Short mmCIF file of C-alpha atoms and ligand atoms in Angstrom, two decimals:
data_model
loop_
_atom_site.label_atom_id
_atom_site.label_comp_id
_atom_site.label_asym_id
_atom_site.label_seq_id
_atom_site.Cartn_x
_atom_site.Cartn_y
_atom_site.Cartn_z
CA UNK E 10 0.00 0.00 0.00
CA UNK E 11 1.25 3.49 -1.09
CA UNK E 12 1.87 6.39 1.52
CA UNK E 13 -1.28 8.35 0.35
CA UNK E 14 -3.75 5.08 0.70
CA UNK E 15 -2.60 4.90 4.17
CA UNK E 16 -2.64 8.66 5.16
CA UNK E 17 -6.31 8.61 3.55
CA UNK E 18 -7.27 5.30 5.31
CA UNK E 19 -5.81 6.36 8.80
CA UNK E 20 -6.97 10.10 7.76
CA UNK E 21 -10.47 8.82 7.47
CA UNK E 22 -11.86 10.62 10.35
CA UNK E 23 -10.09 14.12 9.90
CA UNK E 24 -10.86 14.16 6.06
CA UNK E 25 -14.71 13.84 6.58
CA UNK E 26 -14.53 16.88 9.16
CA UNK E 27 -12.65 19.11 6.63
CA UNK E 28 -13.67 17.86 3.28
CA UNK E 29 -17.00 17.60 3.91
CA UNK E 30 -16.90 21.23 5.60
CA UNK E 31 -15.28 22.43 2.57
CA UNK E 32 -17.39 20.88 0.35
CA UNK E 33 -20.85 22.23 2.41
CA UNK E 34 -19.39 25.87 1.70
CA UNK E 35 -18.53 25.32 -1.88
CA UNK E 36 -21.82 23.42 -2.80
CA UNK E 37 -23.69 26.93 -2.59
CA UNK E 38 -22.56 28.60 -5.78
CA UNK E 39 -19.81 28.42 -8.01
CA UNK E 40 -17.71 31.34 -7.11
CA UNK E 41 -16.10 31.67 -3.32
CA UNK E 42 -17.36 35.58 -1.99
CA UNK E 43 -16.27 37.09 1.07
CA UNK E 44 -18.97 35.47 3.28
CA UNK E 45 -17.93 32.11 2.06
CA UNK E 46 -14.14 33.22 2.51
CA UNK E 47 -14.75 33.95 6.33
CA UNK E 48 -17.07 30.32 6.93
CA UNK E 49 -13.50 28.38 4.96
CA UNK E 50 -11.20 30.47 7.80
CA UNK E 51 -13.73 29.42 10.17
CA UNK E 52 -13.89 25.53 8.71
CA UNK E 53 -9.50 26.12 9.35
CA UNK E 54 -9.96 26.90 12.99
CA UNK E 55 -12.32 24.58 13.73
CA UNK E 56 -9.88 22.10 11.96
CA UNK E 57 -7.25 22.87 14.89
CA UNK E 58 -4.79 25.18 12.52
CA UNK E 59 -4.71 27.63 15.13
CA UNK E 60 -5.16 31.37 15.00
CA UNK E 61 -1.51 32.06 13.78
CA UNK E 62 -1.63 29.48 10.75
CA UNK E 63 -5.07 30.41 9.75
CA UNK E 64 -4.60 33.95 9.40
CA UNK E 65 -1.27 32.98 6.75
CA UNK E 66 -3.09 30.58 4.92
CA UNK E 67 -5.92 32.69 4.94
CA UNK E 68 -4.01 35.60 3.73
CA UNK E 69 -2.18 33.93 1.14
CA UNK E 70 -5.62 32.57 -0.29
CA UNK E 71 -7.16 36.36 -0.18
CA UNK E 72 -3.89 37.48 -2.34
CA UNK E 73 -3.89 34.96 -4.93
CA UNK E 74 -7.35 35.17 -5.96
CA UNK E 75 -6.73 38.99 -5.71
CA UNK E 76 -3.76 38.65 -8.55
CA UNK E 77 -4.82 36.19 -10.42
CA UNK E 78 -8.91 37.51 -10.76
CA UNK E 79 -9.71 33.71 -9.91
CA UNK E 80 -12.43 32.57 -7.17
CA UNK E 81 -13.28 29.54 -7.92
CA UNK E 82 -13.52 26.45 -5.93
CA UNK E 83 -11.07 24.63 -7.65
CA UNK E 84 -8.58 27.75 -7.61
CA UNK E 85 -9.39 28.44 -3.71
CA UNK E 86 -9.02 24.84 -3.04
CA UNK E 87 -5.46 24.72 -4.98
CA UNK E 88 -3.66 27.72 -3.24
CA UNK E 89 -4.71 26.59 0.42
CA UNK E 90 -3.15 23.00 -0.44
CA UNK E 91 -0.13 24.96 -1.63
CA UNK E 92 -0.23 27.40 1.33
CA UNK E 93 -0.16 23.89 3.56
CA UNK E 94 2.63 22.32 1.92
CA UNK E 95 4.46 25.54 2.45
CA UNK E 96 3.93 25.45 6.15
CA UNK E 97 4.44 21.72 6.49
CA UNK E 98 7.78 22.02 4.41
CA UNK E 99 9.15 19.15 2.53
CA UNK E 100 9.27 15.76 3.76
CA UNK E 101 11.94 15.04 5.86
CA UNK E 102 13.26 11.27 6.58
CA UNK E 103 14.83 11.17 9.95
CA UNK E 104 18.74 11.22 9.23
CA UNK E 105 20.56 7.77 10.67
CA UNK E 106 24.04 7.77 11.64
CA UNK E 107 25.82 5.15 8.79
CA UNK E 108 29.03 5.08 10.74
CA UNK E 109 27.94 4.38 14.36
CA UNK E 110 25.60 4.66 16.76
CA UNK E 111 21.77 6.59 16.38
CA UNK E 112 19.83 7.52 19.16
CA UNK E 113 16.41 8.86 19.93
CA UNK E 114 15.12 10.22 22.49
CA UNK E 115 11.47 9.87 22.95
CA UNK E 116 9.64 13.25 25.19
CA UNK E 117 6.29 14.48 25.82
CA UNK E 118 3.48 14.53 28.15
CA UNK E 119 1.82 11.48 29.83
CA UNK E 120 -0.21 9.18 27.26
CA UNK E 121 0.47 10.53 23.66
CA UNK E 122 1.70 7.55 22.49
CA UNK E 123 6.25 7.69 23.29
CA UNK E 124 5.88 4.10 24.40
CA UNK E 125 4.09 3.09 21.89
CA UNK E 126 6.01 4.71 19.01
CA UNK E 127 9.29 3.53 20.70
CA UNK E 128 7.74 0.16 19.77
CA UNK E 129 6.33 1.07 16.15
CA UNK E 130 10.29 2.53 15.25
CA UNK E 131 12.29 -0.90 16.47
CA UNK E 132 9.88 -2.53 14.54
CA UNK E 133 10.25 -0.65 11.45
CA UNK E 134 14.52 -0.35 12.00
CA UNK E 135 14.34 -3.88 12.76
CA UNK E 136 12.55 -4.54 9.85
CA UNK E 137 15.35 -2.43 7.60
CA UNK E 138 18.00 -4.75 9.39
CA UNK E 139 19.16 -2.28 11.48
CA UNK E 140 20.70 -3.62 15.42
CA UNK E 141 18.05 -1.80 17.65
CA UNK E 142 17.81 -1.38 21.33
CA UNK E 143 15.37 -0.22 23.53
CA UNK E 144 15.87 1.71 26.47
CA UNK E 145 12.84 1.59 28.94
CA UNK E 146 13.58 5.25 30.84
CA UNK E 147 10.65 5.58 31.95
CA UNK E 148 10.64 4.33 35.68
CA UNK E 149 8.09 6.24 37.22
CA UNK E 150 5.21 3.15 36.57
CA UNK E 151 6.22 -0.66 36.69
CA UNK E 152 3.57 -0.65 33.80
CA UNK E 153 5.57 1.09 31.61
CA UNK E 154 8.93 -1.06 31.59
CA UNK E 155 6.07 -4.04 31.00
CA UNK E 156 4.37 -1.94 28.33
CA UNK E 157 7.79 -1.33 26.45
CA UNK E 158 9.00 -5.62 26.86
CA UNK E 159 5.90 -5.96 25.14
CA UNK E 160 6.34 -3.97 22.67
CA UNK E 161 10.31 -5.19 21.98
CA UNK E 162 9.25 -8.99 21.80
CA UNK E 163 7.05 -8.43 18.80
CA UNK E 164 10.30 -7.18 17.01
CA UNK E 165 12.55 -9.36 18.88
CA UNK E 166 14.75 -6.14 20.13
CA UNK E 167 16.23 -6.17 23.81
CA UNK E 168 15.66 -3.81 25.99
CA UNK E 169 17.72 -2.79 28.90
CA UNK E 170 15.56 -1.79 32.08
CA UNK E 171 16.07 -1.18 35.95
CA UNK E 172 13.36 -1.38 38.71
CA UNK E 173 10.76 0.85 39.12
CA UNK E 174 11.32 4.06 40.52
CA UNK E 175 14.82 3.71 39.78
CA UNK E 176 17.08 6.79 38.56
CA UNK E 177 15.81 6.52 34.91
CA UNK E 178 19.31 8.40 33.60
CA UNK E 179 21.57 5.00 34.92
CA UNK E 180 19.13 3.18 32.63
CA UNK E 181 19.71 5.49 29.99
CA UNK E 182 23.59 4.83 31.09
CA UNK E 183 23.66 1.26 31.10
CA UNK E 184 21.82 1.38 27.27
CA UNK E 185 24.74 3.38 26.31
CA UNK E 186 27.05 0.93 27.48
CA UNK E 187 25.38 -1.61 26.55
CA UNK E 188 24.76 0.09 23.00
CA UNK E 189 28.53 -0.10 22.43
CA UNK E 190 29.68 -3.25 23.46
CA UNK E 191 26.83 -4.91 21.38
CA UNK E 192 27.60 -2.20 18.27
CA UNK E 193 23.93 -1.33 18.25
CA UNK E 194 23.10 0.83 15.04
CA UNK E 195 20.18 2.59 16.85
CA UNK E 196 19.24 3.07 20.60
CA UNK E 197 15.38 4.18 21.36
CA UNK E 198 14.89 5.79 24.35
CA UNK E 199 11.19 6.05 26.01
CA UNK E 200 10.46 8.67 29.19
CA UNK E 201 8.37 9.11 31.30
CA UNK E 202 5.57 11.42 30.42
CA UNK E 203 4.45 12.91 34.23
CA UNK E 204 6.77 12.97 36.82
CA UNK E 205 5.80 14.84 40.24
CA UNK E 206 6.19 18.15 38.28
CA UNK E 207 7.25 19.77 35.04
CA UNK E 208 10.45 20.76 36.81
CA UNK E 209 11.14 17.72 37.42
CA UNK E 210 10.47 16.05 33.91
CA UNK E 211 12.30 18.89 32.31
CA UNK E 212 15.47 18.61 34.73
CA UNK E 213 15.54 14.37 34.25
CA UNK E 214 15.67 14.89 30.50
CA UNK E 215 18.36 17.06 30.84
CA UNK E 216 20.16 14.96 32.67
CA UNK E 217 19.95 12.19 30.64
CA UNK E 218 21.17 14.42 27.40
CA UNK E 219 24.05 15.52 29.54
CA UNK E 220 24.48 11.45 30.27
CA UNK E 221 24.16 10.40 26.20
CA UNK E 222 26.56 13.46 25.39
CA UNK E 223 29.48 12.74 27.99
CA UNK E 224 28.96 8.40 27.29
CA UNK E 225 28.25 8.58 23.58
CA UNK E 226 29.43 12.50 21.92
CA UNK E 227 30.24 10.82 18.72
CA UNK E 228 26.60 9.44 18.18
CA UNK E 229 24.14 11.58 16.05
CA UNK E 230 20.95 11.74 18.72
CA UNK E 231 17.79 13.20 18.23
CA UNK E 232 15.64 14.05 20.81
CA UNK E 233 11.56 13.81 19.08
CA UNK E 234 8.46 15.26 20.70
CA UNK E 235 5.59 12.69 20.50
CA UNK E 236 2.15 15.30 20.38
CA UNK E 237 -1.10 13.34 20.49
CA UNK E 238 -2.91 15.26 17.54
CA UNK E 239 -6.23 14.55 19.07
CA UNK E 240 -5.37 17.16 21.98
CA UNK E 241 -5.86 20.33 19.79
CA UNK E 242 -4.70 23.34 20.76
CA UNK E 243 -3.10 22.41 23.79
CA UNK E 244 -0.41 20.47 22.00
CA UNK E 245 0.67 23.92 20.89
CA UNK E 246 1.43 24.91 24.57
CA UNK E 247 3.47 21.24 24.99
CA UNK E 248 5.59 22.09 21.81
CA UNK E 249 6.65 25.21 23.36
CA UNK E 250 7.56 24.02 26.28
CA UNK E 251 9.35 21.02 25.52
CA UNK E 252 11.51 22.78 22.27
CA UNK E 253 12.33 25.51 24.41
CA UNK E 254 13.53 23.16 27.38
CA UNK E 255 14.54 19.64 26.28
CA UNK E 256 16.24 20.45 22.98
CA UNK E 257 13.61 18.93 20.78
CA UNK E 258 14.94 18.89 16.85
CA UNK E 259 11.52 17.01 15.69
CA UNK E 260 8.13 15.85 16.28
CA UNK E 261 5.84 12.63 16.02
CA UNK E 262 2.53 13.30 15.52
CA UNK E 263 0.42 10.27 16.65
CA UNK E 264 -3.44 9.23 16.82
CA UNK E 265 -4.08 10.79 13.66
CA UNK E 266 -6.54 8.31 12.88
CA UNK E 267 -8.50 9.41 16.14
CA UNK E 268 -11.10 11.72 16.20
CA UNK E 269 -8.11 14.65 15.54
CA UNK E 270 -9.17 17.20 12.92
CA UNK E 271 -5.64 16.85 11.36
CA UNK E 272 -5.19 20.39 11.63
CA UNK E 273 -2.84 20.03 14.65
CA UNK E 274 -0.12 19.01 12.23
CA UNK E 275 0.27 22.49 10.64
CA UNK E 276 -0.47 24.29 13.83
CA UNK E 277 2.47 22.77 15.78
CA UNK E 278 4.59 22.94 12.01
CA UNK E 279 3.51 26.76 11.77
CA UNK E 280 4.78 27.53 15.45
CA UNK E 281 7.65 25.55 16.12
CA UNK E 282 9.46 25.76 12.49
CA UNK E 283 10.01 21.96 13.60
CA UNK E 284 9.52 18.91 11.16
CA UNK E 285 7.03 16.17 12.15
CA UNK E 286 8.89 12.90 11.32
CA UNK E 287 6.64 10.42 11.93
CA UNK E 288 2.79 9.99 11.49
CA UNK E 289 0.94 7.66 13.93
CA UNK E 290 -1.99 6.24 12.13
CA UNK E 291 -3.27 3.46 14.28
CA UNK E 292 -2.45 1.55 17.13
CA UNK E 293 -0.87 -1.68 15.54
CA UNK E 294 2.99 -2.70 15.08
CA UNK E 295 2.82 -1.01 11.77
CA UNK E 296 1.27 1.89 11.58
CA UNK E 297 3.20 4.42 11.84
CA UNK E 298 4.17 6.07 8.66
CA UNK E 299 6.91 8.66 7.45
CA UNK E 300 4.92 11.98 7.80
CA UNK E 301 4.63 12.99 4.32
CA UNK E 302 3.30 16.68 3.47
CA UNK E 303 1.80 15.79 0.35
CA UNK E 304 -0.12 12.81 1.10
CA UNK E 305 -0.97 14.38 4.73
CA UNK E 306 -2.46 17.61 2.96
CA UNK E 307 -4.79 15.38 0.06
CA UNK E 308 -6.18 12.92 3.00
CA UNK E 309 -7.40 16.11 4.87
CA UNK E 310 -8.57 18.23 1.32
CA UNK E 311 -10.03 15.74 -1.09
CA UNK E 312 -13.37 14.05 -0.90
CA UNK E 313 -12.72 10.66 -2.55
N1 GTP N 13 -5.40 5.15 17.58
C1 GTP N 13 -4.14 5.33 17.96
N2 GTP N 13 -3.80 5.11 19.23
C2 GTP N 13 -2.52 5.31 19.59
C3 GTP N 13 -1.53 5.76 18.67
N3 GTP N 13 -0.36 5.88 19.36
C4 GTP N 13 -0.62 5.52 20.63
N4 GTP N 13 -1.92 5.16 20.80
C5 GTP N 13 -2.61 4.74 22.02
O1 GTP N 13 -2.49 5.77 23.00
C6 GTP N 13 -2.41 5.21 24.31
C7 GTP N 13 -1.19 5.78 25.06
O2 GTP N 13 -0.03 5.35 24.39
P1 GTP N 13 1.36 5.17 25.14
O3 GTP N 13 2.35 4.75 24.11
O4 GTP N 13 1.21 4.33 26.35
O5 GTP N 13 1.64 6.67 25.58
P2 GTP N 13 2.87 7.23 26.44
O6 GTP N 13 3.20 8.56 25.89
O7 GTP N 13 3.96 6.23 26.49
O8 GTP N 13 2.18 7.40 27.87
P3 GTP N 13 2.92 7.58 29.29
O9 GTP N 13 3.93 6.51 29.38
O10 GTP N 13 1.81 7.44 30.29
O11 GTP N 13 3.51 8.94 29.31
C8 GTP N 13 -2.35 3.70 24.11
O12 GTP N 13 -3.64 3.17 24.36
C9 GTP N 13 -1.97 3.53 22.65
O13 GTP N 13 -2.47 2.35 22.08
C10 GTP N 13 -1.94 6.02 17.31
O14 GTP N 13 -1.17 6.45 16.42
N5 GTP N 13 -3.25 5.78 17.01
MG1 MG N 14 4.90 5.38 28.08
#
């Protein structure tokens, strides 16, 4: 199955609340006025795109029609796809290190889906043929280390864990040990998501990015924000928080086959200037998909 079958099956959900929306305002006549203008900007917030976003894409819909004398449906339709894609940017596959050691570093707030993903990515390395191990961080819930074993015996990856409760950064310590002497090609890292506050969440992830740069400075590491896209606008408020305190150089957007109105993805792209890597699309082994703009923006736009 092709990227754009499974953004449109997972993107089921999403694409009836703006497709259908868009389609209700364009039934009416054949030319887009200004009152049907302002219900498609209202359709875009509705669709999670926050304020910000909206008003660009809104903006850059207003001028084009403007220059080119065009208000058709077709034409209004075809610069707020290409207004989308801009914001989204071009799709970007998450860069491996070919000469030694990749990690990633899974962050984000309790229950959007790190442990889950953590499991979804050694399954897909594994699959490539790539030495993965699995790092089970998060110590704050005995559930969790279970959660992760789980996960790693579907893809037959190890995973290195402590007790619960334990200082989740010697975990991350012993994986990086552990990482070398086995000449692991990537090392996935899952955290906890609440700890007793966001201090305290904020200062462990530090720590253990201190820990991966003094044990392991030669590997490439990326540190990837998991947002649950059915959260709205509050995962705009989480990607601010964690980029500006944990470092984050990319997202995973999961759930999108939830009852999210897809328009989280160009919020959190619009505000954070941040790629989104991955796409969650279900909650089997498999689905999750390299986030591609192109296929993400037709799911959400087109009817059939
Ligand atoms: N439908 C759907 N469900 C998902 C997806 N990703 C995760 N889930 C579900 O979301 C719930 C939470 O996922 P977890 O992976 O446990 O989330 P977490 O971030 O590790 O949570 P904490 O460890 O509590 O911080 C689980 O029931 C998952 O099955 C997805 O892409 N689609
Ligand atoms: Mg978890």
């Amino acid at each position: 199955m092709g990227l754009l079958s499974k953004f449109k099956r997972g993107l089921e959900k999403s694409k009836n609340f703006f497709a259908r929306g868009f389609e209700r305002i364009a039934a009416r006549m054949g030319n887009f006025d200004e009152d049907m203008l302002d219900e498609l900007e209202n359709l875009l917030l509705r669709s999670d795109m926050g304020v910000n976003c909206v008003e660009e894409l809104m903006g850059n819909v207003r001028t084009e029609m403007k220059a080119r004398g065009q208000r058709s449906r077709e034409f209004v339709l075809s610069s707020l796809r290409a207004g989308m894609l801009n914001v989204l940017g071009p799709r970007q596959e998450l860069e491996l290190n070919t000469s030694g050691l990749t990690i990633i570093l899974l962050v984000g707030v309790n229950g959007t889906g790190k442990t889950t993903a953590a499991g979804k990515l050694c399954y897909r390395y594994g699959k490539e043929g790539k030495k993965v191990l699995l790092a089970a961080a998060d110590t704050f819930r005995a559930a969790a280390i279970d959660q992760l074993r789980h996960w790693a015996e579907l893809s037959g990856t190890a995973v290195i864990a402590h007790q619960e409760n334990s200082d989740p950064t010697a975990v991350v310590f012993d994986a990086l040990q552990a990482a070398k002497a086995r000449r692991t090609d990537i090392l996935i890292i899952d955290t906890a998501g609440r700890l007793q506050t966001k201090q305290n969440l904020m200062d462990e992830l530090n720590k253990m990015r201190r820990i991966i740069t003094r044990e392991a400075g030669d590997a490439l590491c990326h540190t990837l924000l998991v947002i649950d896209a059915t959260t709205g606008q509050n995962a705009i408020s989480q990607a601010r928080l964690f980029t500006e305190t944990a470092a984050v150089n990319g997202l995973i957007l999961t759930k999108l086959d939830g009852n999210a109105k897809g328009g989280i993805a160009l919020a959190v792209a619009w505000e954070k200037q941040c790629p989104i890597f991955f796409a969650g699309l279900g909650e089997g082994v498999e689905d999750l998909e390299v986030f591609d703009p192109e296929s993400f923006v037709d799911s959400l736009i087109m009817t059939e």
